[in-house]
Coordinates of C-alpha atoms in Angstrom, one line a residue:
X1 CA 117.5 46.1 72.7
X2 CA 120.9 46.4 74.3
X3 CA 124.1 46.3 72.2
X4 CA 127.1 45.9 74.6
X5 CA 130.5 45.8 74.1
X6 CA 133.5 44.2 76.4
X7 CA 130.5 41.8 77.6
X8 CA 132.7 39.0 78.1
X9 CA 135.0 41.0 80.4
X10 CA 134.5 41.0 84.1
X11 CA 131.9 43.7 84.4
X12 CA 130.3 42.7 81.2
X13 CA 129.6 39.4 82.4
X14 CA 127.7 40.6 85.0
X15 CA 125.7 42.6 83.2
X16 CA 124.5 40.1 81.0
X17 CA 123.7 38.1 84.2
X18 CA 121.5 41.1 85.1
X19 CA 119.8 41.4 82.0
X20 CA 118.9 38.0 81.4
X21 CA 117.4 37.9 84.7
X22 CA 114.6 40.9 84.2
X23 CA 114.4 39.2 80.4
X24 CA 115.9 42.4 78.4
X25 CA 116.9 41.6 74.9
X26 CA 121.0 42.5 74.1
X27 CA 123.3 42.1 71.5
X28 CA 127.1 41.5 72.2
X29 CA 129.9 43.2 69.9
X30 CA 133.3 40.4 70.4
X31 CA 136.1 39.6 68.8
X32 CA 134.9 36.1 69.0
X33 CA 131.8 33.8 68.8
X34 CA 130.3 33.3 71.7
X35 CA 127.6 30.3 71.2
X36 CA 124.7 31.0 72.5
X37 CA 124.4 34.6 72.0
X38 CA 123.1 37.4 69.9
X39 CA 126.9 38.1 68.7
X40 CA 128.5 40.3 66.1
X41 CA 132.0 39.3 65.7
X42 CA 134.3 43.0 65.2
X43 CA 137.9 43.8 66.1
X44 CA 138.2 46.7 68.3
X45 CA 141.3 47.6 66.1
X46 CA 139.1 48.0 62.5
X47 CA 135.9 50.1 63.9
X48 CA 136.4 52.1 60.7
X49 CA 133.3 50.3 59.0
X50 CA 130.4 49.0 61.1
X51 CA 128.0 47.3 59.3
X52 CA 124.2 49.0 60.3
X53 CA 123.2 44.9 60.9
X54 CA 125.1 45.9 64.4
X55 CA 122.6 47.9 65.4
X56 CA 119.3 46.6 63.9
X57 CA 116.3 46.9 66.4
X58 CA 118.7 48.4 69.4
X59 CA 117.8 51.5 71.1
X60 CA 121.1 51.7 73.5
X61 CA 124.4 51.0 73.2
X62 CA 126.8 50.5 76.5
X63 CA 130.4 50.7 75.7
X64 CA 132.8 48.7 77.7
X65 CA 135.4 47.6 76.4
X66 CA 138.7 49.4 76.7
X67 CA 142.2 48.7 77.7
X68 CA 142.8 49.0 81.2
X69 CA 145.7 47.3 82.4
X70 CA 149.1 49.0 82.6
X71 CA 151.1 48.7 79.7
X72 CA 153.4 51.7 80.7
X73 CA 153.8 55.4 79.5
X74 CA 156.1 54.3 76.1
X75 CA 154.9 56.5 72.8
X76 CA 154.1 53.0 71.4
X77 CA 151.9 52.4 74.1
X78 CA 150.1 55.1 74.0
X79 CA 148.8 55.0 70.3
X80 CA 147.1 51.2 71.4
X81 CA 145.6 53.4 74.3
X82 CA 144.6 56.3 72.1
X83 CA 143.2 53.1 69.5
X84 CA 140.7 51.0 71.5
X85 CA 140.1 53.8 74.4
X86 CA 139.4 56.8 72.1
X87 CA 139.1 56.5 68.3
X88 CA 137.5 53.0 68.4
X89 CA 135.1 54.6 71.4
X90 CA 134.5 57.3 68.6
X91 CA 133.7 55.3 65.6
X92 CA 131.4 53.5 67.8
X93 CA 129.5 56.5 68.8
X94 CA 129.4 58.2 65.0
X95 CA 128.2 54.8 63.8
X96 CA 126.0 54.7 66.5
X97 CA 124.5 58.4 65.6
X98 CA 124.0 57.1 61.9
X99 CA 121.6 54.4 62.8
X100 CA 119.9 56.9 64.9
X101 CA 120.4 55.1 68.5
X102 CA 118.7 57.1 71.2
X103 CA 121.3 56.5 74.0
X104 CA 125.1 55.7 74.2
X105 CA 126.2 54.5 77.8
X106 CA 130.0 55.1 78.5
X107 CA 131.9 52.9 80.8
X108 CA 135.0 55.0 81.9
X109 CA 136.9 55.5 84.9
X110 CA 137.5 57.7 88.1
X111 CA 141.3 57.6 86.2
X112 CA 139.4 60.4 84.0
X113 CA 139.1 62.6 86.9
X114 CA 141.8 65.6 87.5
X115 CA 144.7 64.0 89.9
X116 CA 143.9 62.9 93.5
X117 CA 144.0 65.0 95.7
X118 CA 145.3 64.1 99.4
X119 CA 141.9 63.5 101.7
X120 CA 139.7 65.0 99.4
X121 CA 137.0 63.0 97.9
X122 CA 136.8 63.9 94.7
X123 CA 133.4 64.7 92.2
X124 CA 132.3 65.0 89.0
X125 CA 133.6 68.7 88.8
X126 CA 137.1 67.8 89.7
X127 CA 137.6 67.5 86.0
X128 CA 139.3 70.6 85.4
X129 CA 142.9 69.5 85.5
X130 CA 144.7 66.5 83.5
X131 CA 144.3 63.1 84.9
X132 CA 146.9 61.0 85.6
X133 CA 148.3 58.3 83.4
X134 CA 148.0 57.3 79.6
X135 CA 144.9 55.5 80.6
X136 CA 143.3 58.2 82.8
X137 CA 143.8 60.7 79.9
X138 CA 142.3 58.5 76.9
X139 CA 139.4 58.2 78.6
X140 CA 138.9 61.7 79.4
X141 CA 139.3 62.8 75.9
X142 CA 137.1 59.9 74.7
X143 CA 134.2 61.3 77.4
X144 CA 134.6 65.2 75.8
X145 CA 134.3 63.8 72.4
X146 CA 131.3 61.7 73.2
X147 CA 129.5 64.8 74.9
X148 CA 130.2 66.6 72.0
X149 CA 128.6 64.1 69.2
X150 CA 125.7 63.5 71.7
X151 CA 125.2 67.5 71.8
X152 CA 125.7 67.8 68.2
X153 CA 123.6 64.8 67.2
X154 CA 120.7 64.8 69.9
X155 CA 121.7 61.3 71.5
X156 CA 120.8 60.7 75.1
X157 CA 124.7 60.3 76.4
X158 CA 125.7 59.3 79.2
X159 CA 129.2 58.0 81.3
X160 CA 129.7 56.3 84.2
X161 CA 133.5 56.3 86.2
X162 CA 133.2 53.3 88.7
X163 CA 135.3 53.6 91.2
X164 CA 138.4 50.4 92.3
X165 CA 135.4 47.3 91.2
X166 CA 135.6 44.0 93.2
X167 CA 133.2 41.0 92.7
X168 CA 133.0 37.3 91.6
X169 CA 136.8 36.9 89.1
X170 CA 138.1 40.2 89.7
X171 CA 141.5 40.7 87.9
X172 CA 144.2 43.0 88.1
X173 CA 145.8 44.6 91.8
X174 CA 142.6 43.2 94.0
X175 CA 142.8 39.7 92.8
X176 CA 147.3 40.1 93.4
X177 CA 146.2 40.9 97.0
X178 CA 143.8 38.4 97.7
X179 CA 146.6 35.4 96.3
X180 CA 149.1 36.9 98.1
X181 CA 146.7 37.4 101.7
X182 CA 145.5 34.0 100.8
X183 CA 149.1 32.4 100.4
X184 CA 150.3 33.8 103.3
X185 CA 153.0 36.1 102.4
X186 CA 151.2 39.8 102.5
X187 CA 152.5 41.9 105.0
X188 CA 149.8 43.2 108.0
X189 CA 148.8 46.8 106.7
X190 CA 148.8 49.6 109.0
X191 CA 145.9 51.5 109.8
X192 CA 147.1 54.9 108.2
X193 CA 143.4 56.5 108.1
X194 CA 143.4 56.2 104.1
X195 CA 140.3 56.7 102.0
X196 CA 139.5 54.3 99.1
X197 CA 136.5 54.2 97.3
X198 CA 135.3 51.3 95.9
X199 CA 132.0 49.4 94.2
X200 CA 131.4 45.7 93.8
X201 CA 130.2 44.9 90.7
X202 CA 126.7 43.9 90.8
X203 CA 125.5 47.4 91.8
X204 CA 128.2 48.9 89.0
X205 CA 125.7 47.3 86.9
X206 CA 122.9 48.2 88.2
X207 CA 124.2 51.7 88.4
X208 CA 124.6 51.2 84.4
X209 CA 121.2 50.6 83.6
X210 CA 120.3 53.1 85.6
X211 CA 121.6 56.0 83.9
X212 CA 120.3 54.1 80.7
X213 CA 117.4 54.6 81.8
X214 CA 116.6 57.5 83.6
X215 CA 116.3 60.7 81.0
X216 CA 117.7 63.4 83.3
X217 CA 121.4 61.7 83.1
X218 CA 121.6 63.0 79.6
X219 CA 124.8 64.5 79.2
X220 CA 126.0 63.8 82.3
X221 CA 128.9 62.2 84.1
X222 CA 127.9 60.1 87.2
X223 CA 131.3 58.3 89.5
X224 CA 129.6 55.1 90.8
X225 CA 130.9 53.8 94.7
X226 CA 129.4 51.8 97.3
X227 CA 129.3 55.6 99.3
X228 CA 132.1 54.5 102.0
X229 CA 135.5 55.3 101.8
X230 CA 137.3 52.6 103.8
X231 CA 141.0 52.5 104.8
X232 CA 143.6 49.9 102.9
X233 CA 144.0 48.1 106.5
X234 CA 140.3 47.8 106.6
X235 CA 139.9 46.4 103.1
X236 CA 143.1 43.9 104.1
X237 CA 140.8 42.8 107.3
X238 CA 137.7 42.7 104.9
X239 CA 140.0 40.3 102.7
X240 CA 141.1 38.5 105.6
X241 CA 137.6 37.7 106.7
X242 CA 136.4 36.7 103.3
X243 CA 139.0 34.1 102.2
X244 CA 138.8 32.4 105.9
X245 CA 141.9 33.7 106.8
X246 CA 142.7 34.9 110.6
X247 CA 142.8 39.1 111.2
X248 CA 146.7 39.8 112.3
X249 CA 146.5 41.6 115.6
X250 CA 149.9 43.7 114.3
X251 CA 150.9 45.6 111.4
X252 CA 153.9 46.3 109.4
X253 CA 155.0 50.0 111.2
X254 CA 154.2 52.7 108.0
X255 CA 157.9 54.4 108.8
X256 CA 159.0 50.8 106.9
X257 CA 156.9 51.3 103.9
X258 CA 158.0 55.1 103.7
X259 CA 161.5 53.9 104.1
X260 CA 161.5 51.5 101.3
X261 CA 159.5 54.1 99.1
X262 CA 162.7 56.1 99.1
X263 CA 164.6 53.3 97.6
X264 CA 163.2 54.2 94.3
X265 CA 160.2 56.6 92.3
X266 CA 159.0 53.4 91.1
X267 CA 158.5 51.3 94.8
X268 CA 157.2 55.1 95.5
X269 CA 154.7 55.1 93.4
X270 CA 153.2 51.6 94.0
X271 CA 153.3 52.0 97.9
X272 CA 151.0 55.4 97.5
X273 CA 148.7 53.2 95.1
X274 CA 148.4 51.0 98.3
X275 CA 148.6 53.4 101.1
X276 CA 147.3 56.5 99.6
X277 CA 143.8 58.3 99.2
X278 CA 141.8 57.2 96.3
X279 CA 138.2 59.0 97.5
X280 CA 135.8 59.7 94.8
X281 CA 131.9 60.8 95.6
X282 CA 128.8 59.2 94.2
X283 CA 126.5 62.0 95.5
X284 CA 125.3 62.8 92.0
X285 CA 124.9 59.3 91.1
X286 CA 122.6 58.7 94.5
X287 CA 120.8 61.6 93.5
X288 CA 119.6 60.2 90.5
X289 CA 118.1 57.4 92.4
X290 CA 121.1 54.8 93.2
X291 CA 122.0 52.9 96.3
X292 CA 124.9 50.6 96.7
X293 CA 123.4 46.9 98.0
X294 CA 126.9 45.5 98.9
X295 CA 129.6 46.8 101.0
X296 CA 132.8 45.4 101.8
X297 CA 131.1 43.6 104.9
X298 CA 129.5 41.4 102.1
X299 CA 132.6 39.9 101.0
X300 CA 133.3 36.3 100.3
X301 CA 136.0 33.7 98.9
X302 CA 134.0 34.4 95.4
X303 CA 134.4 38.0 95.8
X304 CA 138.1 38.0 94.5

């Protein structure tokens, strides 16, 4: 049996989709009841005392929830990070090692990974250096603590860093684009020769059980993408495409959007999240047996 956590979230929902339909037994961990479910009701925030009744009968455990969303670099902000992405992540796992689970499943993020570099596709082993951001950072310490209980203790663990998700009720920066392309009022990007990886969310999950499953991803980290990098103009064009929408034959010139990033660090910093190089590799993760079903070209108004 499964026990899953964030399963009411966007990839969590999925999951569950996948699992019910090859008829695998799970058991959800939520804040709330969810009828119809096998569901412990625990606050993220109080992990401090798990009941064993959590874990009666399961054999893995895959841990998604988190805080993801920005909620700046403040001192404040960073102890809720700290909370739900690593200590809460580490109760889990001890608890977990008590009860004497035989595999742990990490949901993290390419964020863990050292800082992007400029048209490099990064790997596994670009771990070296500190990531970016409060939320890149949390989740790297809570993947080197979770290596180290698995090593002490003997349990099979295991993390996955997806790359930028899309798929049916995507949130955050994806589903901002596809209002704004949809609405009318996002500018034409240029074709700058930008690499962006990216996964959609039904082979994240498959990706998931995957390393669940397979024995040789013990103590490993795996980066999960579709295995093409693809350019923000040709993900505006996929977008385009998808919602119905007609493909501008211009663009907005990039010495504009370089212009405006001078105005201020903070338009800077969100024109390089659009226009910059996000690449990450999934050789490792192919290795292992995985191939992406869906690529961009597989987009759809339910895709956002």
């Amino acid at each position: 049996m499964y026990l899953i956590t964030g399963a009411t979230g966007f990839i969590g929902t999925q999951l569950l989709n996948l699992l019910n339909g090859i008829n695998k037994d799970f058991r959800i961990i939520s804040r709330h009841l969810v009828p119809g479910l096998d569901c412990v009701i625990l606050d993220f925030n109080d992990l401090d005392n798990i009941p064993d009744a959590v874990f009666k009968n399961v054999d893995t455990v895959i841990h998604l929830a988190g805080i993801a969303h920005d909620l700046g670099s403040l001192p404040e902000n960073y102890k809720i990070y700290h909370a739900v992405n690593v200590h809460a992540t580490i109760k889990l796992a001890e608890s977990a090692t008590q009860n004497k689970i035989k595999k742990f499943i990490f949901v993290s993020s390419t964020k863990a990974n050292s800082a992007v570099l400029s048209k490099k596709c990064m790997s596994e082993v670009d771990s070296g250096g500190s990531p970016e951001g409060v939320y890149g950072k949390t989740k790297r310490e809570a993947e080197l603590r979770l290596l180290k209980i698995g090593k002490k203790s003997g349990m099979h663990v295991s993390i996955i860093r997806p790359s930028l998700v899309y798929g049916p009720n995507v949130k955050g920066n994806l589903q901002l684009m596809s209002s704004a392309i949809n609405n009318g009022w996002f500018p034409p990007l240029p074709e700058t020769g930008n690499r962006r990886s990216m996964i959609h969310v039904d082979d994240l999950v498959r990706a998931i059980l995957l390393v669940a499953k397979d024995e040789c991803a013990n103590g490993e980290i795996f980066i999960a993408t579709d295995g093409t990098p693809h350019s923000s103009r040709y993900i505006y064009n996929a977008m385009c495409s998808a919602l119905d929408k007609s493909i501008p034959k211009w663009s907005v010139p990039k010495i504009l959007f370089d212009m405006a990033s001078l105005v201020n660090p903070r338009i800077k910093y969100k024109l390089n999240k659009l226009l910059g190089d996000e690449c990450y590799s999934s050789a490792k993760l192919e290795a292992l047996g995985f191939k992406a079903k869906k690529t961009l070209k597989d987009m759809n108004e339910t895709s956002f």
